[in-house]
PDB file of C-alpha atoms in Angstrom:
ATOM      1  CA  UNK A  28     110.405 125.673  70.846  1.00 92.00           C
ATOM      2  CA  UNK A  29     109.043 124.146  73.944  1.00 96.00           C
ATOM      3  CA  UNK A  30     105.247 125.243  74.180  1.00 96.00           C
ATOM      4  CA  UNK A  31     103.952 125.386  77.548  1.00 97.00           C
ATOM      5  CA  UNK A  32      99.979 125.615  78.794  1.00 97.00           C
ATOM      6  CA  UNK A  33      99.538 127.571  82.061  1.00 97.00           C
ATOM      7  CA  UNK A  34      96.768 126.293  84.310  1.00 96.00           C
ATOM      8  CA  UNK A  35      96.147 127.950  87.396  1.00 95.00           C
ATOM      9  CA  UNK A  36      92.973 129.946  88.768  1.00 93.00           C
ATOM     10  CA  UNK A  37      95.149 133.036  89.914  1.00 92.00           C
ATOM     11  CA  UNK A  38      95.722 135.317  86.858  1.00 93.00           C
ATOM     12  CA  UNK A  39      98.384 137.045  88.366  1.00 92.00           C
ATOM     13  CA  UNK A  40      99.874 133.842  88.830  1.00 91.00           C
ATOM     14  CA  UNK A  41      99.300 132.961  85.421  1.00 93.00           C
ATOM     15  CA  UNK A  42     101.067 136.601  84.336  1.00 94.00           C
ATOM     16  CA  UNK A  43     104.110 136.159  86.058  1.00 92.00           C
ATOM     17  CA  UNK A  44     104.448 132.307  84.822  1.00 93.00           C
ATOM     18  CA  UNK A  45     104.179 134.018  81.216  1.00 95.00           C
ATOM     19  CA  UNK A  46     106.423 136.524  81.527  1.00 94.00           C
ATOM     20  CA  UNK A  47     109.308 134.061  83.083  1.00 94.00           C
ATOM     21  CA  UNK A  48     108.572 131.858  80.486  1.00 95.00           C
ATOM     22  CA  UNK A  49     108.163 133.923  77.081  1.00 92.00           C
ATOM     23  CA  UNK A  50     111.203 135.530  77.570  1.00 93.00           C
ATOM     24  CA  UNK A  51     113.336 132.413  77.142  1.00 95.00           C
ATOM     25  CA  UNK A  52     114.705 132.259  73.581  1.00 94.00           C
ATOM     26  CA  UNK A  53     112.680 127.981  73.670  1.00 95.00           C
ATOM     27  CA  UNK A  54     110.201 128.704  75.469  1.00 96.00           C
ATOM     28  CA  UNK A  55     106.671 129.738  74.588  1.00 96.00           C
ATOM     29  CA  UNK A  56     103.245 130.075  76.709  1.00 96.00           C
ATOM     30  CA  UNK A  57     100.506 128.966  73.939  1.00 96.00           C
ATOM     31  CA  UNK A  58      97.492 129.147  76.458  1.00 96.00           C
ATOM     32  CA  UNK A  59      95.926 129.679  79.770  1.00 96.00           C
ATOM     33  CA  UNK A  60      93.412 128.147  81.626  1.00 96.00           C
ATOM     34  CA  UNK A  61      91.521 128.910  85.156  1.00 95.00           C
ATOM     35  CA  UNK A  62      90.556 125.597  85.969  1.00 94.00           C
ATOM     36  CA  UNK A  63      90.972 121.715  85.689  1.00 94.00           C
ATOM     37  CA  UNK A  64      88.637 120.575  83.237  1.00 95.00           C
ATOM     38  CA  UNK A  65      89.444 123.743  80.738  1.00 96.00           C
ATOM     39  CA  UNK A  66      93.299 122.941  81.105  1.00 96.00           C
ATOM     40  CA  UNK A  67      92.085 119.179  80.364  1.00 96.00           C
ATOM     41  CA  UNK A  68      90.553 120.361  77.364  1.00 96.00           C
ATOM     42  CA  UNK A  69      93.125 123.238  76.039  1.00 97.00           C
ATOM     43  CA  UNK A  70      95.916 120.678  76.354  1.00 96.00           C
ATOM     44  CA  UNK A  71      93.805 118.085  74.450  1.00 95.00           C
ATOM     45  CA  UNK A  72      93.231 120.913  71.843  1.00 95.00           C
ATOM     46  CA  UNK A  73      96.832 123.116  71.688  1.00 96.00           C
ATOM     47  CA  UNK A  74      99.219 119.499  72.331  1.00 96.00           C
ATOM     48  CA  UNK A  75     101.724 121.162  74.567  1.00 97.00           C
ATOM     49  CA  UNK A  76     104.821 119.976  75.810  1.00 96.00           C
ATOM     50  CA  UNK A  77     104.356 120.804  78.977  1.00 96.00           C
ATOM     51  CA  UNK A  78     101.487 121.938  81.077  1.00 97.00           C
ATOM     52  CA  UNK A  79     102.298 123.431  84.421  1.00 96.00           C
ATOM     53  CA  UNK A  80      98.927 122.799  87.049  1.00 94.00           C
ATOM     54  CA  UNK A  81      98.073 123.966  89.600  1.00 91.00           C
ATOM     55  CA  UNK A  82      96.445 122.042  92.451  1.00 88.00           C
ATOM     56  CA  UNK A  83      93.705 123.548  94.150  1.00 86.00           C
ATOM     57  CA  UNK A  84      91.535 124.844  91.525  1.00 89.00           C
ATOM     58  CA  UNK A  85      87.206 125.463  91.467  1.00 86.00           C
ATOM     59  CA  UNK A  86      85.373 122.554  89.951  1.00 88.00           C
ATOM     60  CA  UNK A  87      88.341 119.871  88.235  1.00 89.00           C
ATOM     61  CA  UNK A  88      91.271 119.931  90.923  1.00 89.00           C
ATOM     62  CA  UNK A  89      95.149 119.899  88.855  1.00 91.00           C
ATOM     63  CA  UNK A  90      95.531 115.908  90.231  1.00 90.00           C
ATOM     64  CA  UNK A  91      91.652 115.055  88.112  1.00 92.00           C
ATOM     65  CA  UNK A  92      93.181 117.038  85.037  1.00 94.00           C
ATOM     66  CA  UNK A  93      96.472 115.743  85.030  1.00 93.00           C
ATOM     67  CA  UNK A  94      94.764 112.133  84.778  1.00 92.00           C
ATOM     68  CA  UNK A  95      92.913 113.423  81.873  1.00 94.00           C
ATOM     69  CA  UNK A  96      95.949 115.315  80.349  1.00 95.00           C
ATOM     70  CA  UNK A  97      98.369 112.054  81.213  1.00 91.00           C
ATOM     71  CA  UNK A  98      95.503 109.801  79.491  1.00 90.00           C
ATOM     72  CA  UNK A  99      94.474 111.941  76.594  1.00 91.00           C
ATOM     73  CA  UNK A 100      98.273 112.779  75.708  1.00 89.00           C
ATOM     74  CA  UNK A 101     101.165 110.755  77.156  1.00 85.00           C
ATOM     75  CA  UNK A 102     103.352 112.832  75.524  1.00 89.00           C
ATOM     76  CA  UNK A 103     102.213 115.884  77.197  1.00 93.00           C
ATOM     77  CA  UNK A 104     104.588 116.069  80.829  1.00 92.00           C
ATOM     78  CA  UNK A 105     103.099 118.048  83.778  1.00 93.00           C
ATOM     79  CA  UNK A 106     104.277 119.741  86.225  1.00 92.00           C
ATOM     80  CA  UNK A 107     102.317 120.374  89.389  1.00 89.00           C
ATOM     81  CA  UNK A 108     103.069 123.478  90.983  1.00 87.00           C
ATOM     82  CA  UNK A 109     101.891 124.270  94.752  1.00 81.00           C
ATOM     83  CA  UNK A 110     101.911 126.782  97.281  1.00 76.00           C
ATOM     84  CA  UNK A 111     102.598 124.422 100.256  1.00 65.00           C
ATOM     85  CA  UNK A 112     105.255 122.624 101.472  1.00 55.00           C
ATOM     86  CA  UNK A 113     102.745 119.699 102.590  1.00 51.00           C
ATOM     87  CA  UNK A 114     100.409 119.662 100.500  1.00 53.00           C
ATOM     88  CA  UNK A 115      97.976 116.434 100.803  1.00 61.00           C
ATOM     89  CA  UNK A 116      97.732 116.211  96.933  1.00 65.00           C
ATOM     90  CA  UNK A 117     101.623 116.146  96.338  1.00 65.00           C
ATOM     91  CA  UNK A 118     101.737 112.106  96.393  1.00 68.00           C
ATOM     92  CA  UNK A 119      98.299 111.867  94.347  1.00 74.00           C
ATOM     93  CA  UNK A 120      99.234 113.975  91.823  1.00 75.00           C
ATOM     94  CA  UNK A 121     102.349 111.848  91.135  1.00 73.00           C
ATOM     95  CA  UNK A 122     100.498 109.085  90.818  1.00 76.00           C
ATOM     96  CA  UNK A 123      98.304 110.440  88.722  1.00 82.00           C
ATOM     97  CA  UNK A 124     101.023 110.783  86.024  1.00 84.00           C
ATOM     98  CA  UNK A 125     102.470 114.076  86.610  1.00 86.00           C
ATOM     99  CA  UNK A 126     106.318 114.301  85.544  1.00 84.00           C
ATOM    100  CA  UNK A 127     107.508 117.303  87.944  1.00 82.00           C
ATOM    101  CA  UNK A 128     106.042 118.630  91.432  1.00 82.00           C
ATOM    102  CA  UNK A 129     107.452 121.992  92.423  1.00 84.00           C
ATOM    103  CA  UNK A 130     106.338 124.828  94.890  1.00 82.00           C
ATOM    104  CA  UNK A 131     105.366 128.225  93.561  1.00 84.00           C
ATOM    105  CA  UNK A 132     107.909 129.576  95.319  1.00 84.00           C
ATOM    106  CA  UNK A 133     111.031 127.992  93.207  1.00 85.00           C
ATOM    107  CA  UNK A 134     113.689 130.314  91.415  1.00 88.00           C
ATOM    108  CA  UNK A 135     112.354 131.205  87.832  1.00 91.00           C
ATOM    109  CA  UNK A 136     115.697 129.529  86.909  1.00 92.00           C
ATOM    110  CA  UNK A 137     115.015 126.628  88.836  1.00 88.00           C
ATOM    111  CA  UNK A 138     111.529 126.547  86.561  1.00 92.00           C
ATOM    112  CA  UNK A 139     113.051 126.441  83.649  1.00 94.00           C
ATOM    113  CA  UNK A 140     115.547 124.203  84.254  1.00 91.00           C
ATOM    114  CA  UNK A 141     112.490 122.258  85.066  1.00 90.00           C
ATOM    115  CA  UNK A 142     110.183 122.504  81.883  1.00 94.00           C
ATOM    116  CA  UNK A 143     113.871 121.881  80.171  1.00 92.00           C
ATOM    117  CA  UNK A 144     113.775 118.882  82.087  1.00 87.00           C
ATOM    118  CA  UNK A 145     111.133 117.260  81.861  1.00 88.00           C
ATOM    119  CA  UNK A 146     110.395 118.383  77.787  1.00 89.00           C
ATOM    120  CA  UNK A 147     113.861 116.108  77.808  1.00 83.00           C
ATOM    121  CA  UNK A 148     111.707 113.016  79.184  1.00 78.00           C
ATOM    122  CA  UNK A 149     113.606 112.704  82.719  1.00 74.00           C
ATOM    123  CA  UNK A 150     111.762 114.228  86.010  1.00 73.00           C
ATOM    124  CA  UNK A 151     111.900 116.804  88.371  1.00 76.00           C
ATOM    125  CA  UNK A 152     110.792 116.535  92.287  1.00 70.00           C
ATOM    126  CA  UNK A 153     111.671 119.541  94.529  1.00 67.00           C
ATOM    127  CA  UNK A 154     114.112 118.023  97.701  1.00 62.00           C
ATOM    128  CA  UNK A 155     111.310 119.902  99.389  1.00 62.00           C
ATOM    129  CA  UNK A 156     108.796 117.922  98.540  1.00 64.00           C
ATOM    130  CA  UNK A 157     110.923 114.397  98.666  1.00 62.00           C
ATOM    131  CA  UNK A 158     111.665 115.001 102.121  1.00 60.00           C
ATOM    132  CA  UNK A 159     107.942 115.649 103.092  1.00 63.00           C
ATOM    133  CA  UNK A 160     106.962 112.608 101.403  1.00 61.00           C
ATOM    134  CA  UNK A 161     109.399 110.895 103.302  1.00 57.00           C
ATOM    135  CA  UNK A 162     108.053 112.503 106.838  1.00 60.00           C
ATOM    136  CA  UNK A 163     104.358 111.588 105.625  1.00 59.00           C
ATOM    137  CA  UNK A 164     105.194 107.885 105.013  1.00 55.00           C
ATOM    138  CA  UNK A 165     107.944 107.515 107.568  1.00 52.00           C
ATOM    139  CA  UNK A 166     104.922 105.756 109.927  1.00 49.00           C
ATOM    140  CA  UNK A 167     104.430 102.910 107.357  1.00 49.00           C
ATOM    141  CA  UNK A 168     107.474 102.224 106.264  1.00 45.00           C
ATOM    142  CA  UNK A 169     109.471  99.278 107.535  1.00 43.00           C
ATOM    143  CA  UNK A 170     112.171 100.353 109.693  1.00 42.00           C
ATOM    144  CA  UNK A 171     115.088  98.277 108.140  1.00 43.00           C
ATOM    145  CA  UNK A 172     115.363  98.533 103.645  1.00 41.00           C
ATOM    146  CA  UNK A 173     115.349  94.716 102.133  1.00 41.00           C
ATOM    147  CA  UNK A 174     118.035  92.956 102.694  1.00 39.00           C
ATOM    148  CA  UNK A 175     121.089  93.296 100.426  1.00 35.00           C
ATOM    149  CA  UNK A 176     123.772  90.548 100.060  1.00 35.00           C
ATOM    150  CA  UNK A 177     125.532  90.430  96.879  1.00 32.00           C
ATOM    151  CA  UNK A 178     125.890  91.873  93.404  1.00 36.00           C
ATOM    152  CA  UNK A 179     123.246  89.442  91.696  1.00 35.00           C
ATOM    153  CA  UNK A 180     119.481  89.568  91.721  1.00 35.00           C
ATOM    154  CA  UNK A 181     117.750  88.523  94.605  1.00 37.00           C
ATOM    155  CA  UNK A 182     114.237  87.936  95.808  1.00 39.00           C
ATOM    156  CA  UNK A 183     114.422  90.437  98.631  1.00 50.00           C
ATOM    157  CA  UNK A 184     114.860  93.093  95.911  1.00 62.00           C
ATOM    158  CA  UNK A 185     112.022  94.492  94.075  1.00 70.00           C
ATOM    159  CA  UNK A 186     111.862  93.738  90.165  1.00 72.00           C
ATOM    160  CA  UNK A 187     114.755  91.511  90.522  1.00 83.00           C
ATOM    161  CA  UNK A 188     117.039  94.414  90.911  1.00 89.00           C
ATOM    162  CA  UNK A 189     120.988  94.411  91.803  1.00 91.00           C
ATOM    163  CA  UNK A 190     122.616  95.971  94.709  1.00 90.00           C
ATOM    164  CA  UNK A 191     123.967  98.511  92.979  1.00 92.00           C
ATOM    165  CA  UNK A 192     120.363  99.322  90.859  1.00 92.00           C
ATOM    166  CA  UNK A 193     118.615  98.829  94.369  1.00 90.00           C
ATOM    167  CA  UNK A 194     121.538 101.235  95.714  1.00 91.00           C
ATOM    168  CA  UNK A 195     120.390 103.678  92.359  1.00 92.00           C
ATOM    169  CA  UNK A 196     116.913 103.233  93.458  1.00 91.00           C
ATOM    170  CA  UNK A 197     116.939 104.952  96.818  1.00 88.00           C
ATOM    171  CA  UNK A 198     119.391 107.273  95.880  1.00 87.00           C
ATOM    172  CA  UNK A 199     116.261 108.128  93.854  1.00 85.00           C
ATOM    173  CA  UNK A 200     113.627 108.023  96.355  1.00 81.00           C
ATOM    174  CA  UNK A 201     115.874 110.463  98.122  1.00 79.00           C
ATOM    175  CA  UNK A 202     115.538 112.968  95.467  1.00 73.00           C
ATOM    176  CA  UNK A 203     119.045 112.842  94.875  1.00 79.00           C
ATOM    177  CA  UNK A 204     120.149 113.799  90.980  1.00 78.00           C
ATOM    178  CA  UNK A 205     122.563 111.886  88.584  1.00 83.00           C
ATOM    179  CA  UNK A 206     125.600 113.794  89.567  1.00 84.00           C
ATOM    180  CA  UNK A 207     124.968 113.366  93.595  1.00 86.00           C
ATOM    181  CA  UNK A 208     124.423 109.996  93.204  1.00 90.00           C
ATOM    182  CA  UNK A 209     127.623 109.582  91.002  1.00 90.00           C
ATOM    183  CA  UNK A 210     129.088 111.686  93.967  1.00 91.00           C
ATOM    184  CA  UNK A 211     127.727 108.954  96.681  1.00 91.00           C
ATOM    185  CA  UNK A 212     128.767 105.628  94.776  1.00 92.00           C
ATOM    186  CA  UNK A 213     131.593 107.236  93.655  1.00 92.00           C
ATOM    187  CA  UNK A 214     130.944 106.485  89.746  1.00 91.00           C
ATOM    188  CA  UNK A 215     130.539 108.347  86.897  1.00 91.00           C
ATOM    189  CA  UNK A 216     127.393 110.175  85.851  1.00 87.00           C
ATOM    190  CA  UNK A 217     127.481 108.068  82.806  1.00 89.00           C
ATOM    191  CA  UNK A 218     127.144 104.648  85.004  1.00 92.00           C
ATOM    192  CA  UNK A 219     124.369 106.429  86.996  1.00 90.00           C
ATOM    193  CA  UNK A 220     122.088 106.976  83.856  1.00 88.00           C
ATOM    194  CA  UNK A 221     122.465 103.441  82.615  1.00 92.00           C
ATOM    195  CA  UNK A 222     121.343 101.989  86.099  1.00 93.00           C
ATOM    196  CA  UNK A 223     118.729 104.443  86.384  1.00 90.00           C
ATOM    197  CA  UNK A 224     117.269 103.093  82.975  1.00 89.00           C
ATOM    198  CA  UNK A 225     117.760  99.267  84.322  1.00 92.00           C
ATOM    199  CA  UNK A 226     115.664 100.250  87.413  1.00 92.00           C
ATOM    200  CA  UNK A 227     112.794 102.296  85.454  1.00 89.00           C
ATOM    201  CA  UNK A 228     113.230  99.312  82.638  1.00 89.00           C
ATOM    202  CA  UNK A 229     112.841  96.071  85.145  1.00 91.00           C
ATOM    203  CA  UNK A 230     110.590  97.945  87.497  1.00 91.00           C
ATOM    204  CA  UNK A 231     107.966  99.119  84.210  1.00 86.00           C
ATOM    205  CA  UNK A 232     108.353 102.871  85.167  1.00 84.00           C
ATOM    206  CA  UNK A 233     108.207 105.505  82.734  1.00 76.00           C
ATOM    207  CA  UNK A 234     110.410 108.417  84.895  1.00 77.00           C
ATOM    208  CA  UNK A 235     112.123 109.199  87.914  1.00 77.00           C
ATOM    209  CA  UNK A 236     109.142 110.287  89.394  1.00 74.00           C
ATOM    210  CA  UNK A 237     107.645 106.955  89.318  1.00 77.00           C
ATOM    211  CA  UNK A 238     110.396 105.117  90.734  1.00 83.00           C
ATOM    212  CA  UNK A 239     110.037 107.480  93.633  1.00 78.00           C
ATOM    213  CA  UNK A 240     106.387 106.813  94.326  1.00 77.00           C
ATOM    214  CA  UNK A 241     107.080 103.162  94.065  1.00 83.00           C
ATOM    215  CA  UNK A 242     109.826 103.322  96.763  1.00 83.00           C
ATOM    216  CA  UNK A 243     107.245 105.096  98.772  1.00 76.00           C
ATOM    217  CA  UNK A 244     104.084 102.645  98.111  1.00 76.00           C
ATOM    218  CA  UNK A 245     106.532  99.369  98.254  1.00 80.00           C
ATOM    219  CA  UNK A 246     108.482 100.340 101.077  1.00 75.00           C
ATOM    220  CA  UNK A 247     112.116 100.114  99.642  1.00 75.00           C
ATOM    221  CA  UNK A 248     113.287 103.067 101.771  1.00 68.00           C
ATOM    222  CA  UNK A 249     114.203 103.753 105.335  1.00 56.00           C
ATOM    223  CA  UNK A 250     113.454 107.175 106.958  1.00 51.00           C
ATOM    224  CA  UNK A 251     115.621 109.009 108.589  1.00 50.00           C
TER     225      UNK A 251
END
């Protein structure tokens, strides 16, 4: 069973998240919490697999208690679930360890999936949310990606990283999944995974999600 900690301030919310979610044959709801600093402290008491936070909360805000969840309990993923599409937290709370960021609004299948997901140790970023991260940095980002001349590691490439794994990388950034990006490079999903885990491995990142706020804060990606 996959046990899951709800932590939002709207109990309705909260209801319909429990309902979703206890009537999957793996999936269990083993507490609720109202606000930040009690989700901080449930999760550091119940150890569940997942924790899906809310953002704008009274008193500790889901970005301060997902640090304390992420640094309490590594092993504890979050998922950060908001009612906007821009929401100024979404890049913050990625940062501050969270494993998913989704909008209320997503299919309960597609919420599953997620908690599946994630509970599995890979990441899950809404499209949505990719390409909004992509409009809010598109001012800072350099308007040309480093510059990529062969298959071997070379300086211009951050951590040392291939053309293909720098190819892998912004597929990433893009929000794309295994199988698209198999689709794009025209490999198979197999090939994609092992790149994937050279970029997170030379790069030091623990998930997806990582890799995509590095493109972001290291400007490895082009905007459309």
């Amino acid at each position: 069973m996959i046990s899951v900690l709800l932590v939002d301030d709207q109990s309705l919310l909260r209801m319909g998240f429990s309902m979703v979610l206890d009537a999957e044959d793996d999936l269990t709801v083993v507490g609720e919490a109202a606000d930040g600093a009690t989700g901080a402290r449930m999760a550091r008491e119940l150890r569940p697999d997942v924790v899906l936070m809310d953002v704008r909360m009274p008193g500790t805000n889901g970005i301060e208690a997902t640090e304390r969840i992420v640094a309490d309990r590594p092993e504890t993923r979050v998922i950060i679930l908001t009612t906007f599409d821009l929401d100024e937290y979404a890049f913050a709370g990625l940062r501050a360890g969270a494993s998913g960021f989704l909008l209320k609004d997503t299919d309960p299948e597609e919420l599953v999936a997620a908690i599946r997901t994630v509970h599995a140790g890979d990441a899950v970023v809404s499209p949505r949310i990719t390409r909004r991260m992509l409009e809010m940095f598109a001012t800072s980002l350099p308007s040309e990606p480093a510059p990529v001349d062969s298959q071997h590691a070379a300086p211009g490439r951050p951590g040392g990283l291939t053309e293909r794994e720098h190819e892998v990388l912004l597929a990433i950034a893009e929000g794309l999944s295994n199988g698209e990006i198999a689709t794009r490079l025209y490999v198979s999903e197999a090939t994609v995974k092992t790149h994937v885990g050279k970029v997170l491995a030379k790069l030091g990142l623990r998930d997806r999600v990582q890799a995509v706020v590095y493109a972001y804060e290291n400007g490895v990606i082009r905007p459309a």
